[in-house]
Short mmCIF file of C-alpha atoms and ligand atoms in Angstrom, two decimals:
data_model
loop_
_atom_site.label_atom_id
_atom_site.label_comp_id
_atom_site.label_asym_id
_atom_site.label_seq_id
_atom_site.Cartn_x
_atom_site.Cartn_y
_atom_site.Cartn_z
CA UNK A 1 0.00 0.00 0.00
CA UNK A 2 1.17 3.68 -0.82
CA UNK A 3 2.16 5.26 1.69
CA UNK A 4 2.07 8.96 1.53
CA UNK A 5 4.65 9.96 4.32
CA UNK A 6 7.26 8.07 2.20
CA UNK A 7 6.63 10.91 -0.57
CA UNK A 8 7.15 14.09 2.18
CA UNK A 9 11.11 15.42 1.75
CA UNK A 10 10.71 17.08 5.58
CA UNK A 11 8.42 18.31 7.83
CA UNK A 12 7.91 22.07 7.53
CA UNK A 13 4.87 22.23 10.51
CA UNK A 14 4.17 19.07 12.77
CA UNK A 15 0.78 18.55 14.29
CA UNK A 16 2.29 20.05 17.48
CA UNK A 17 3.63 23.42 15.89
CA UNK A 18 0.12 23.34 13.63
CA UNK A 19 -1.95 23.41 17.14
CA UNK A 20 0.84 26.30 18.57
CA UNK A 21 0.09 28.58 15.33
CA UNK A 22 -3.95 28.00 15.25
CA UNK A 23 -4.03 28.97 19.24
CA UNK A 24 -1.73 32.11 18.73
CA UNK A 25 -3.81 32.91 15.84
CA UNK A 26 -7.14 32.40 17.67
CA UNK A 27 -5.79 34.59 20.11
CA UNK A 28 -5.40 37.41 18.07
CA UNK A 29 -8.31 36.82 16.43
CA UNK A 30 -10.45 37.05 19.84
CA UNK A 31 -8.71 40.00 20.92
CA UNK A 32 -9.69 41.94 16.97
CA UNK A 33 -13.21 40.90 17.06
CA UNK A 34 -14.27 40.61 21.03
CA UNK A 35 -16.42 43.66 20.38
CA UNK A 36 -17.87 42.26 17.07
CA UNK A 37 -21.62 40.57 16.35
CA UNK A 38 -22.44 38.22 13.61
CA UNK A 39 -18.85 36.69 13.02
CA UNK A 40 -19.30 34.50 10.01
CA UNK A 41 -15.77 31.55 9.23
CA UNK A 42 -15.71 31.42 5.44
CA UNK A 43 -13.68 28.65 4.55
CA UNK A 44 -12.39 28.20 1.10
CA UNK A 45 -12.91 24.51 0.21
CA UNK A 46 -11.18 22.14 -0.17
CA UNK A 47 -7.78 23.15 1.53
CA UNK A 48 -8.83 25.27 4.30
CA UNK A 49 -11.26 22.31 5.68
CA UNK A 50 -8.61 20.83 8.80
CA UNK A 51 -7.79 24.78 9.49
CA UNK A 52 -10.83 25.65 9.74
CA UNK A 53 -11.97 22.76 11.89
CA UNK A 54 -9.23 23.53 14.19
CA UNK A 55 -9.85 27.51 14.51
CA UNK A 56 -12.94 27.23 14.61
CA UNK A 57 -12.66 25.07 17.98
CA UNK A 58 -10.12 27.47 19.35
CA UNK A 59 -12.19 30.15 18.64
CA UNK A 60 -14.14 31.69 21.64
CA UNK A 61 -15.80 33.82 19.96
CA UNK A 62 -19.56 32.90 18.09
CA UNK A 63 -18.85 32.66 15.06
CA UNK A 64 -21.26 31.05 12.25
CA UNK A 65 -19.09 28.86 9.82
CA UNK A 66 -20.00 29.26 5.60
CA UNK A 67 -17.82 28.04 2.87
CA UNK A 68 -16.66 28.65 -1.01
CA UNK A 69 -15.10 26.71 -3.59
CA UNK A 70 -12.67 28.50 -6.02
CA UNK A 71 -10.72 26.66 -8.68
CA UNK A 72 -7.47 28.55 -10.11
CA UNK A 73 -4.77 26.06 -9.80
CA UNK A 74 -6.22 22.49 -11.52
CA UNK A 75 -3.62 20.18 -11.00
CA UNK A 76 -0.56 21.97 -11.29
CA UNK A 77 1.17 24.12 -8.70
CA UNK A 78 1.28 27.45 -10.36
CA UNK A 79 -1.87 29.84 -10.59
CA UNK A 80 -3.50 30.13 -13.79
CA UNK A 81 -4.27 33.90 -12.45
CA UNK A 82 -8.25 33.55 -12.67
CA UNK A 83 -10.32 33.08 -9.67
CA UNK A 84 -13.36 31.03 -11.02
CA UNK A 85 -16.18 30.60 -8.11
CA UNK A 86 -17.93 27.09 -8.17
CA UNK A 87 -19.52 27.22 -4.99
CA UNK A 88 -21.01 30.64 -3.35
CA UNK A 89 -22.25 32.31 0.12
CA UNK A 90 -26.09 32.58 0.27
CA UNK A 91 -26.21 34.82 3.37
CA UNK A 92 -29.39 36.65 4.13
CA UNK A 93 -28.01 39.59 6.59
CA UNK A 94 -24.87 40.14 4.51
CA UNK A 95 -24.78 43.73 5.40
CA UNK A 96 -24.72 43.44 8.88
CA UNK A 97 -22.07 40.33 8.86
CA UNK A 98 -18.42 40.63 9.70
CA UNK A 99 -16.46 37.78 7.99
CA UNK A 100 -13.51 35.80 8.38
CA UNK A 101 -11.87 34.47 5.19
CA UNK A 102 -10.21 31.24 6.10
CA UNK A 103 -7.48 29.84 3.51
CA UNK A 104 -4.67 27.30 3.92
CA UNK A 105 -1.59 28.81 1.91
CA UNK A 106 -1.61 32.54 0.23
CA UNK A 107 0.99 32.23 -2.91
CA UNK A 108 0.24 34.75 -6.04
CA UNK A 109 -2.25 36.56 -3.79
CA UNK A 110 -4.93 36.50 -6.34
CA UNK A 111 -7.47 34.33 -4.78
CA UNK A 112 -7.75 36.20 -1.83
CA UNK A 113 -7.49 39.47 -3.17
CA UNK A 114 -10.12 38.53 -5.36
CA UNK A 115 -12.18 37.41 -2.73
CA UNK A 116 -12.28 40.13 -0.58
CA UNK A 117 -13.24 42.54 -3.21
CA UNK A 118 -16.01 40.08 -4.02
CA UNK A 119 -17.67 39.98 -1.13
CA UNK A 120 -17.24 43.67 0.04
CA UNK A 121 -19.08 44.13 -3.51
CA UNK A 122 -21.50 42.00 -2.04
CA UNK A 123 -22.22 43.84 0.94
CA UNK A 124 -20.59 42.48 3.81
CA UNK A 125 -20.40 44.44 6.75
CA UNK A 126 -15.98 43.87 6.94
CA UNK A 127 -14.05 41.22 4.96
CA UNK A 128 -10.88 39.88 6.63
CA UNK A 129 -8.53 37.08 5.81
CA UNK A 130 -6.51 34.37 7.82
CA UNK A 131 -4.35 32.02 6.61
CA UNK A 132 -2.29 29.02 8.01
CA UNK A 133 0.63 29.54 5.68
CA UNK A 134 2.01 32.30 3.42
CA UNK A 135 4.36 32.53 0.86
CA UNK A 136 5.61 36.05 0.37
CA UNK A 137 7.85 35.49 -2.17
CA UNK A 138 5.41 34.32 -4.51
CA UNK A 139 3.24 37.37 -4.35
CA UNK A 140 2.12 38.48 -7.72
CA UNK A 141 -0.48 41.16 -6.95
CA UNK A 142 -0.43 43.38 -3.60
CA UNK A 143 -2.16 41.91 -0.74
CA UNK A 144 -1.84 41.30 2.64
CA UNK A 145 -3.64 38.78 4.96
CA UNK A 146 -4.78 40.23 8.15
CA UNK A 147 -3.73 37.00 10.09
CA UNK A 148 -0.53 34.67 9.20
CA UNK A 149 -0.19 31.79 10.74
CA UNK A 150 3.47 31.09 9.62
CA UNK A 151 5.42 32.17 6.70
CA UNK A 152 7.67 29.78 4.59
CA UNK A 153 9.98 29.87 1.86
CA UNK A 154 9.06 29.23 -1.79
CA UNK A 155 8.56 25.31 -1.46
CA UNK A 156 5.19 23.40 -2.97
CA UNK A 157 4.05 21.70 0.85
CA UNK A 158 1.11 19.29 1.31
CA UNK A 159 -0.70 17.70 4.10
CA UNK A 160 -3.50 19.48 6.90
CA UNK A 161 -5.86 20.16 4.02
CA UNK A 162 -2.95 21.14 1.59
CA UNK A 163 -2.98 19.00 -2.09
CA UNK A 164 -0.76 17.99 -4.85
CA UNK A 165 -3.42 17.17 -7.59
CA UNK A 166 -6.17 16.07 -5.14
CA UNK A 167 -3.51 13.79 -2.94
CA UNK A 168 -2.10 14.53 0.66
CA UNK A 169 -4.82 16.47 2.51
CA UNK A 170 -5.04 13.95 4.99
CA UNK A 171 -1.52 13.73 6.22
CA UNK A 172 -1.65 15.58 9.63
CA UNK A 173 1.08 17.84 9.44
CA UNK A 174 2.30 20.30 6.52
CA UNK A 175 5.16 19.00 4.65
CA UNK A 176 7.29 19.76 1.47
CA UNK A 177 6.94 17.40 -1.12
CA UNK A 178 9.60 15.40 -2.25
CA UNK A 179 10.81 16.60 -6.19
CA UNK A 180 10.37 13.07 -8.03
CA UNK A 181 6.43 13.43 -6.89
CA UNK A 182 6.01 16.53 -8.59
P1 IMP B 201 -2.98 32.13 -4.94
O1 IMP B 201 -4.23 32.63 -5.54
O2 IMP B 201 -1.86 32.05 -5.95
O3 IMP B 201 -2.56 32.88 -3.70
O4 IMP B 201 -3.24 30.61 -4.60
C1 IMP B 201 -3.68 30.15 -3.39
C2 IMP B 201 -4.12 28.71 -3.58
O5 IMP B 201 -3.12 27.97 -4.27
C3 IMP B 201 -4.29 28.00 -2.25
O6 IMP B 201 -5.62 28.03 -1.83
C4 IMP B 201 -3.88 26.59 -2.57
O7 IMP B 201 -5.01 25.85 -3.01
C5 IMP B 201 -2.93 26.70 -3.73
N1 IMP B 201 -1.51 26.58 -3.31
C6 IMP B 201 -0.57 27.53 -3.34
N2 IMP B 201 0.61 27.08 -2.89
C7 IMP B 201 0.40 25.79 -2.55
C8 IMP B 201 1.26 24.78 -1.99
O8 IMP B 201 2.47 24.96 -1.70
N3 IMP B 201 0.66 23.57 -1.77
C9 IMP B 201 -0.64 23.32 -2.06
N4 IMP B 201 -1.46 24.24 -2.57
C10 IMP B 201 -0.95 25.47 -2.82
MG1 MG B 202 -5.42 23.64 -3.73
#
């Protein structure tokens, strides 16, 4: 049987450090929005799924959970540039909702940037963004996350949600792939 920890070169974030970063970042989160009403999670599927189960937890704060789906990247580890949206929010008090954007990696920039400008366009009371991992030196377009969990060098990593053509998500740390699997 494959085995998918044989294909991780090292590990970048281990299930101990992951927990470290999503408390520190839940912190910071609690202390931003303490005096905040209608918190609404959106996670962007599928990567952000084991962050967001994890923050959300931490979290003492109310906050709803919603989700999109986005697809930009296919099967192959560099951004095509276009932000398609396959799955939307159907929120009926928009305008009165503050919400969290909740992605696994940032890279080019242009999903999130996109995103924000979406749904400000669609009326949300505030848009912010948190993400587990960034990658600064891939940025393509200017934007800047709100809430980084870590940032890493320029390396393709999998695992916690993360995906190399649909495979990985489920290892429980964040790794970088090993070359020959690329
Ligand atoms: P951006 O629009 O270029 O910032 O792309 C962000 C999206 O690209 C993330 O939601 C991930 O799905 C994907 N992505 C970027 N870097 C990685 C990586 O190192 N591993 C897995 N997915 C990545
Ligand atoms: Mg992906």
């Amino acid at each position: 049987m494959t085995d998918w920890n044989e294909h991780v070169e090292r590990v970048l974030l281990s299930e101990s450090e992951i927990k470290k970063t999503v408390q520190a970042l839940a912190r910071r989160i609690e202390e931003d929005y303490r005096e905040k009403e209608n918190i609404v999670l959106v996670g962007i599927l599928k990567g952000s799924v084991t962050f967001l189960s994890d923050l959300m937890r931490e979290l003492k704060l109310p906050a709803q959970i919603d989700f999109m789906r986005v697809s930009s990247y296919g099967d192959a580890t560099t951004s095509s540039g276009n932000v398609n949206i396959i799955l939307d929010i159907n929120r009926k008090n928009l305008p009165a909702e503050n919400l969290l954007i909740v992605e696994d990696i940032v890279d080019s920039g242009r999903t999130l940037k996109y995103l924000v400008t979406y749904l400000l366009n669609k009326g949300a009371k505030s848009v912010k963004t948190v993400t587990l991992l960034d990658k600064p030196e891939r940025r393509e377009v200017n934007f800047t996350p709100e809430y980084v969990g870590k940032r890493i060098e320029n390396h393709f990593v999998i695992g916690y949600g993360l995906d190399y053509g649909e495979k990985y998500r489920n290892l429980p740390y964040v790794g970088v792939i090993k070359p020959e699997f690329i």
